[in-house]
PDB file of C-alpha atoms in Angstrom:
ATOM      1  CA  UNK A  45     123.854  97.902  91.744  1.00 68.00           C
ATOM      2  CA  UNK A  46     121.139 100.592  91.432  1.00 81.00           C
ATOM      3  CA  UNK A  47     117.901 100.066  93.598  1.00 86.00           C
ATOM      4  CA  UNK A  48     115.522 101.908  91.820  1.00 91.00           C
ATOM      5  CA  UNK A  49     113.491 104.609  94.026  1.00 96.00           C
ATOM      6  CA  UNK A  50     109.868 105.548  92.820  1.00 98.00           C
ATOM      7  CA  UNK A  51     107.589 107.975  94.668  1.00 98.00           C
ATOM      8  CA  UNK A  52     104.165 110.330  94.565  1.00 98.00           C
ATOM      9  CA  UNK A  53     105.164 113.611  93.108  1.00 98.00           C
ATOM     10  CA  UNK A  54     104.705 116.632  95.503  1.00 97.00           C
ATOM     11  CA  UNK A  55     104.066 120.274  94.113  1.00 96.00           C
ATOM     12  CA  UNK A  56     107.785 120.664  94.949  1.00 96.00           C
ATOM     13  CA  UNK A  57     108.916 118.420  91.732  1.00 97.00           C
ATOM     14  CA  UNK A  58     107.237 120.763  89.114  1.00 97.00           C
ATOM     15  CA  UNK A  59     110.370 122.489  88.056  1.00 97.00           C
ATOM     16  CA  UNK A  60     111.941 118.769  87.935  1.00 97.00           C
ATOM     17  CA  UNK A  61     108.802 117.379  86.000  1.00 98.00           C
ATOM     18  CA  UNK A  62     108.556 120.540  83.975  1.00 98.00           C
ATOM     19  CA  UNK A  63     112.413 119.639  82.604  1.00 97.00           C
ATOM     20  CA  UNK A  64     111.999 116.222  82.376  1.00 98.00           C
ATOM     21  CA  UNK A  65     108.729 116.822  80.181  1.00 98.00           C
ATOM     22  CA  UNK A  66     110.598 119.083  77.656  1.00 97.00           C
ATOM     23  CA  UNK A  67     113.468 116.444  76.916  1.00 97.00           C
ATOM     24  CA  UNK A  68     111.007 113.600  76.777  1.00 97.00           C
ATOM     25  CA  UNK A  69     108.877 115.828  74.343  1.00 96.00           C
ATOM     26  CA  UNK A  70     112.605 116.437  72.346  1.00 97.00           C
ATOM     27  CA  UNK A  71     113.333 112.525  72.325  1.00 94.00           C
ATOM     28  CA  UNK A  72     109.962 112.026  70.486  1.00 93.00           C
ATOM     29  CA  UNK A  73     111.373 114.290  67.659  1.00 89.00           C
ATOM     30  CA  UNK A  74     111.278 112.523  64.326  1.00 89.00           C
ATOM     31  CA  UNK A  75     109.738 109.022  65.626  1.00 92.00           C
ATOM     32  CA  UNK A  76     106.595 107.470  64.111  1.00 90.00           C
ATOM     33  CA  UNK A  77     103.554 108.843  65.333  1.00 90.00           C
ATOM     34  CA  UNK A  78     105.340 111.263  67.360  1.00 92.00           C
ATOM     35  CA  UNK A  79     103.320 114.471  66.068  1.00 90.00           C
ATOM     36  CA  UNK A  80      99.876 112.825  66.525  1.00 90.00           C
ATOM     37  CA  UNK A  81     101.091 111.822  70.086  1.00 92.00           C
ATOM     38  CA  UNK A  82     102.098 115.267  70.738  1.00 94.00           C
ATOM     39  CA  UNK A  83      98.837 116.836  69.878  1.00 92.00           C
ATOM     40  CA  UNK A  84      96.597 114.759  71.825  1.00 93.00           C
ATOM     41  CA  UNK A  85      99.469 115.619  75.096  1.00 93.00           C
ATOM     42  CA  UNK A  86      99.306 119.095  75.436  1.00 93.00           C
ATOM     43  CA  UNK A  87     102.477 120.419  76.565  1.00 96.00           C
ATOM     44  CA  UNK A  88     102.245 120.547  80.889  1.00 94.00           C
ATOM     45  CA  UNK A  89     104.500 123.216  81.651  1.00 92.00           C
ATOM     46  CA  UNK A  90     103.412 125.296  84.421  1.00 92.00           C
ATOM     47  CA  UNK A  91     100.586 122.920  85.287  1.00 96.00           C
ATOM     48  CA  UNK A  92     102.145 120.470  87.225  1.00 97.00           C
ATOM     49  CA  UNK A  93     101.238 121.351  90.355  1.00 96.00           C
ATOM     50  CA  UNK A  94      97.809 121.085  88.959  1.00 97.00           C
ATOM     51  CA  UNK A  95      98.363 118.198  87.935  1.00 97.00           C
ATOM     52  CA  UNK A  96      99.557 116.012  90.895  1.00 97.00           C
ATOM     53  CA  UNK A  97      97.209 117.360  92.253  1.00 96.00           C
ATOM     54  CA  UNK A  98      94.271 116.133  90.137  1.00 96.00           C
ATOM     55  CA  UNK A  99      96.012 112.133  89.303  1.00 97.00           C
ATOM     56  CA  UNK A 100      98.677 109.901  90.647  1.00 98.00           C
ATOM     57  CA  UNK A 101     102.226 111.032  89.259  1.00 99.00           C
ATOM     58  CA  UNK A 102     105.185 109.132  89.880  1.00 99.00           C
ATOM     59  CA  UNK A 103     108.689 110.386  90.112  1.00 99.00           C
ATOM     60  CA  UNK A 104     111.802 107.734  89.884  1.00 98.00           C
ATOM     61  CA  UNK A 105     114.845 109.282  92.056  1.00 97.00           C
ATOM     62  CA  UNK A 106     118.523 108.618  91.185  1.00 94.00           C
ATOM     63  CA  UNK A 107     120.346 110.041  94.548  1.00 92.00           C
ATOM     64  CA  UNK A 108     117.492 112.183  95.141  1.00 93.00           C
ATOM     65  CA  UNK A 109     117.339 113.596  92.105  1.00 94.00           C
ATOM     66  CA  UNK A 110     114.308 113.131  89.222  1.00 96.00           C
ATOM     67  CA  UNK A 111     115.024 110.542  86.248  1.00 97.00           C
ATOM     68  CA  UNK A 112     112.017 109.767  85.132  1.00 98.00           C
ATOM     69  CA  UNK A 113     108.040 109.873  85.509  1.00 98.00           C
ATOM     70  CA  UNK A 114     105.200 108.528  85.115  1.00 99.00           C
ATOM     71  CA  UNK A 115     101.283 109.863  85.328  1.00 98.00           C
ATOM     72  CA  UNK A 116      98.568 107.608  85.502  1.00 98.00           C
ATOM     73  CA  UNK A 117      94.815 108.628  84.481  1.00 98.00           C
ATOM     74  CA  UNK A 118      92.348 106.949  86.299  1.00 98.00           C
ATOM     75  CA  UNK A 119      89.024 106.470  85.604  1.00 97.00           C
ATOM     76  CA  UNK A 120      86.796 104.246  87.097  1.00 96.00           C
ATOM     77  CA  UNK A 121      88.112 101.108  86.577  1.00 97.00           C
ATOM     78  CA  UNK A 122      90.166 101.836  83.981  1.00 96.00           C
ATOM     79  CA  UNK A 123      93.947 102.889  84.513  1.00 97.00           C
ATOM     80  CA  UNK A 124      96.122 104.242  81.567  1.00 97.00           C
ATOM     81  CA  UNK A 125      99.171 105.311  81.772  1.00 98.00           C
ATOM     82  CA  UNK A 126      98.886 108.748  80.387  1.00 97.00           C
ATOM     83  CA  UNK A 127     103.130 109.504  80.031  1.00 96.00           C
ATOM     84  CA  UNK A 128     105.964 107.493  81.274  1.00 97.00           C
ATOM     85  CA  UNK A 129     109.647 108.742  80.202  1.00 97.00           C
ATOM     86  CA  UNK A 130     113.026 107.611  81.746  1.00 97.00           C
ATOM     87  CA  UNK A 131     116.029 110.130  81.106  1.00 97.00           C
ATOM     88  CA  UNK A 132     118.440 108.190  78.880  1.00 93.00           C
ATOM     89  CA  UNK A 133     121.114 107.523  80.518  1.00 90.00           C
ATOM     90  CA  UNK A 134     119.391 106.063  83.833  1.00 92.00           C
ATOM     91  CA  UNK A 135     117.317 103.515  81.378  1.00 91.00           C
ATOM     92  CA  UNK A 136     117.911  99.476  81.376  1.00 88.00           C
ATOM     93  CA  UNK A 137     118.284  99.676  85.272  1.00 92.00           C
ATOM     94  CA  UNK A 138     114.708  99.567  86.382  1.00 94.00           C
ATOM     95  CA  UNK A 139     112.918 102.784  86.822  1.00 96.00           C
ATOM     96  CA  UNK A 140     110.580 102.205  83.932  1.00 96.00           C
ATOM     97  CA  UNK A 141     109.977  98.956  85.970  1.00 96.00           C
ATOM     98  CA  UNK A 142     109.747 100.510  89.440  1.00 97.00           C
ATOM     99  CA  UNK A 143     107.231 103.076  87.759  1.00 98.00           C
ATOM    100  CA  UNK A 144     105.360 100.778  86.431  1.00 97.00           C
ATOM    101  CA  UNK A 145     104.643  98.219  89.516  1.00 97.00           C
ATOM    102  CA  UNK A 146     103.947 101.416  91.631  1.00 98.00           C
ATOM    103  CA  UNK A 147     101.088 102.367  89.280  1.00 98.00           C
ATOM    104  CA  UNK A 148      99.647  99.180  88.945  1.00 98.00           C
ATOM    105  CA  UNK A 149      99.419  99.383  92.623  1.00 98.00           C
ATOM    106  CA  UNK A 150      97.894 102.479  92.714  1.00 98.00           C
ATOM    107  CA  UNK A 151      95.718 101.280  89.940  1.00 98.00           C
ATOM    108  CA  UNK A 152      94.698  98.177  91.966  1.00 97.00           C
ATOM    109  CA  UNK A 153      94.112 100.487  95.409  1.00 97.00           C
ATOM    110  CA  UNK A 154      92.201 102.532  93.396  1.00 97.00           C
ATOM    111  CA  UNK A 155      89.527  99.682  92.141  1.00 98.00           C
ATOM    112  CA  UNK A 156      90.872  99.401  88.696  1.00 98.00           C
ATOM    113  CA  UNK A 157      90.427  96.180  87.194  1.00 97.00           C
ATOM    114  CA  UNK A 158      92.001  97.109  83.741  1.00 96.00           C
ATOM    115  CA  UNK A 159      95.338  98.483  82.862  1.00 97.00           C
ATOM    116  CA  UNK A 160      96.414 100.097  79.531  1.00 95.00           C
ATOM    117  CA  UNK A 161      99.268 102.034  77.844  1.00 95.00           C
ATOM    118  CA  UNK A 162     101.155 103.080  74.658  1.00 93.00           C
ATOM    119  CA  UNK A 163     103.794 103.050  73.042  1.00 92.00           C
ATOM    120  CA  UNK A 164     104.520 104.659  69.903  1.00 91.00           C
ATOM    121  CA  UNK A 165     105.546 102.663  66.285  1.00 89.00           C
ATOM    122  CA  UNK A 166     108.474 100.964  66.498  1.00 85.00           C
ATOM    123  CA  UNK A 167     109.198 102.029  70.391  1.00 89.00           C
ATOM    124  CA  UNK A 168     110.752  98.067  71.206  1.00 90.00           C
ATOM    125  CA  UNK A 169     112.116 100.112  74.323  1.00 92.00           C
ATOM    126  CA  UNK A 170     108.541 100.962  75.859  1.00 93.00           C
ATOM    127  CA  UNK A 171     106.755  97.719  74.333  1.00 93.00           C
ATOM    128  CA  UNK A 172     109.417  95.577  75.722  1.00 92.00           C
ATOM    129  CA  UNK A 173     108.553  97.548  79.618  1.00 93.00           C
ATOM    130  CA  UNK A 174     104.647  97.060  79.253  1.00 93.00           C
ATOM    131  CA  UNK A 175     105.268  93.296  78.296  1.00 94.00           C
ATOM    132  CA  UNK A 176     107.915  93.025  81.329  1.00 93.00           C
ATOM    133  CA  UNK A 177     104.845  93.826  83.552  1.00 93.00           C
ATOM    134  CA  UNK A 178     102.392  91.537  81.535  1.00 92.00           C
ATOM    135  CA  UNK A 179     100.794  94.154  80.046  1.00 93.00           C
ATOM    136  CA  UNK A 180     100.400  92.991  76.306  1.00 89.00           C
ATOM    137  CA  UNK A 181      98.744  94.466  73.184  1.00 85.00           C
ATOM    138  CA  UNK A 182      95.112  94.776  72.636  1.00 83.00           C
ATOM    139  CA  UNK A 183      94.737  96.432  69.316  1.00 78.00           C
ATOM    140  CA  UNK A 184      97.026  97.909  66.991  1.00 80.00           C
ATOM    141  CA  UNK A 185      95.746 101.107  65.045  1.00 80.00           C
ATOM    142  CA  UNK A 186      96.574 101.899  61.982  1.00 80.00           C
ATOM    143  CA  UNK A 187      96.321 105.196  60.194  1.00 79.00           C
ATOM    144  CA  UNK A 188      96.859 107.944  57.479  1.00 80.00           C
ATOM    145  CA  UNK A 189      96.790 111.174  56.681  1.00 80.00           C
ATOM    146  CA  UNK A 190      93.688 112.356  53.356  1.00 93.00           C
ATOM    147  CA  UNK A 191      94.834 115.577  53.202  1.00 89.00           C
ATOM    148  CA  UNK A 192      98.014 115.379  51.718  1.00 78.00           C
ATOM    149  CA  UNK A 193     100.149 116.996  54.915  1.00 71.00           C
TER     150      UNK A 193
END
């Protein structure tokens, strides 16, 4: 039995994060809402170490090495779950669970009373993890394209 291992990033994971980014960005290829999602997350690459240090990011370990991560946005008390990606083939073993509880509790040290996230169209994997945690949907939006592309 796996016991899931979840930690705060350091600087030292941004190669690891930097990876893991590009393959979660690569498993988004071709899904619903996928290209919209990708615009509004600018690709990290370099700026990781920026990054953890500006917000809480989360790295799930699998014999010391990175499987998965999450980064949380905080603001005020609002918490939102900005990314969260597990690598494939450490999914359905909790991770995406341990991920999740550790940034609720940061959310909750943090004085956040509300916590959101997303999940793309048709994503049962990552609705089925927010629900796990009680975290249940709000509002659905719906769109389309006017401009014929």
């Amino acid at each position: 039995m796996i016991d899931p291992f979840v930690r705060l990033a350091t600087p030292d994971d941004s190669s690891e994060l930097l990876m893991l980014e590009q393959t979660a960005r690569a498993a988004l290829a071709g899904q619903r809402g996928a290209a919209r999602w990708l615009d509004e997350h600018p690709v990290r690459g370099a700026g990781w170490s920026e990054i953890i240090s500006a917000t809480p990011v989360f790295v799930a370990e699998l014999d010391g090495v990175p499987v998965g991560y999450l980064v949380l946005q905080l603001d005020g008390e609002l918490a939102r779950v900005d990314e969260v990606y597990v690598l494939e083939g450490a999914r359905e073993v909790g991770f995406g669970d341990e991920l999740l509880a550790r940034s609720i509790e940061a959310a909750r040290e943090a004085g956040a009373t509300v916590f959101e996230g997303q999940a793309l169209p048709g994503d049962r994997m990552t609705k089925n993890l927010y629900e796990r945690a009680g975290i249940t949907a709000r509002l659905i939006v719906v769109s389309t394209r006017l401009d014929g592309s």
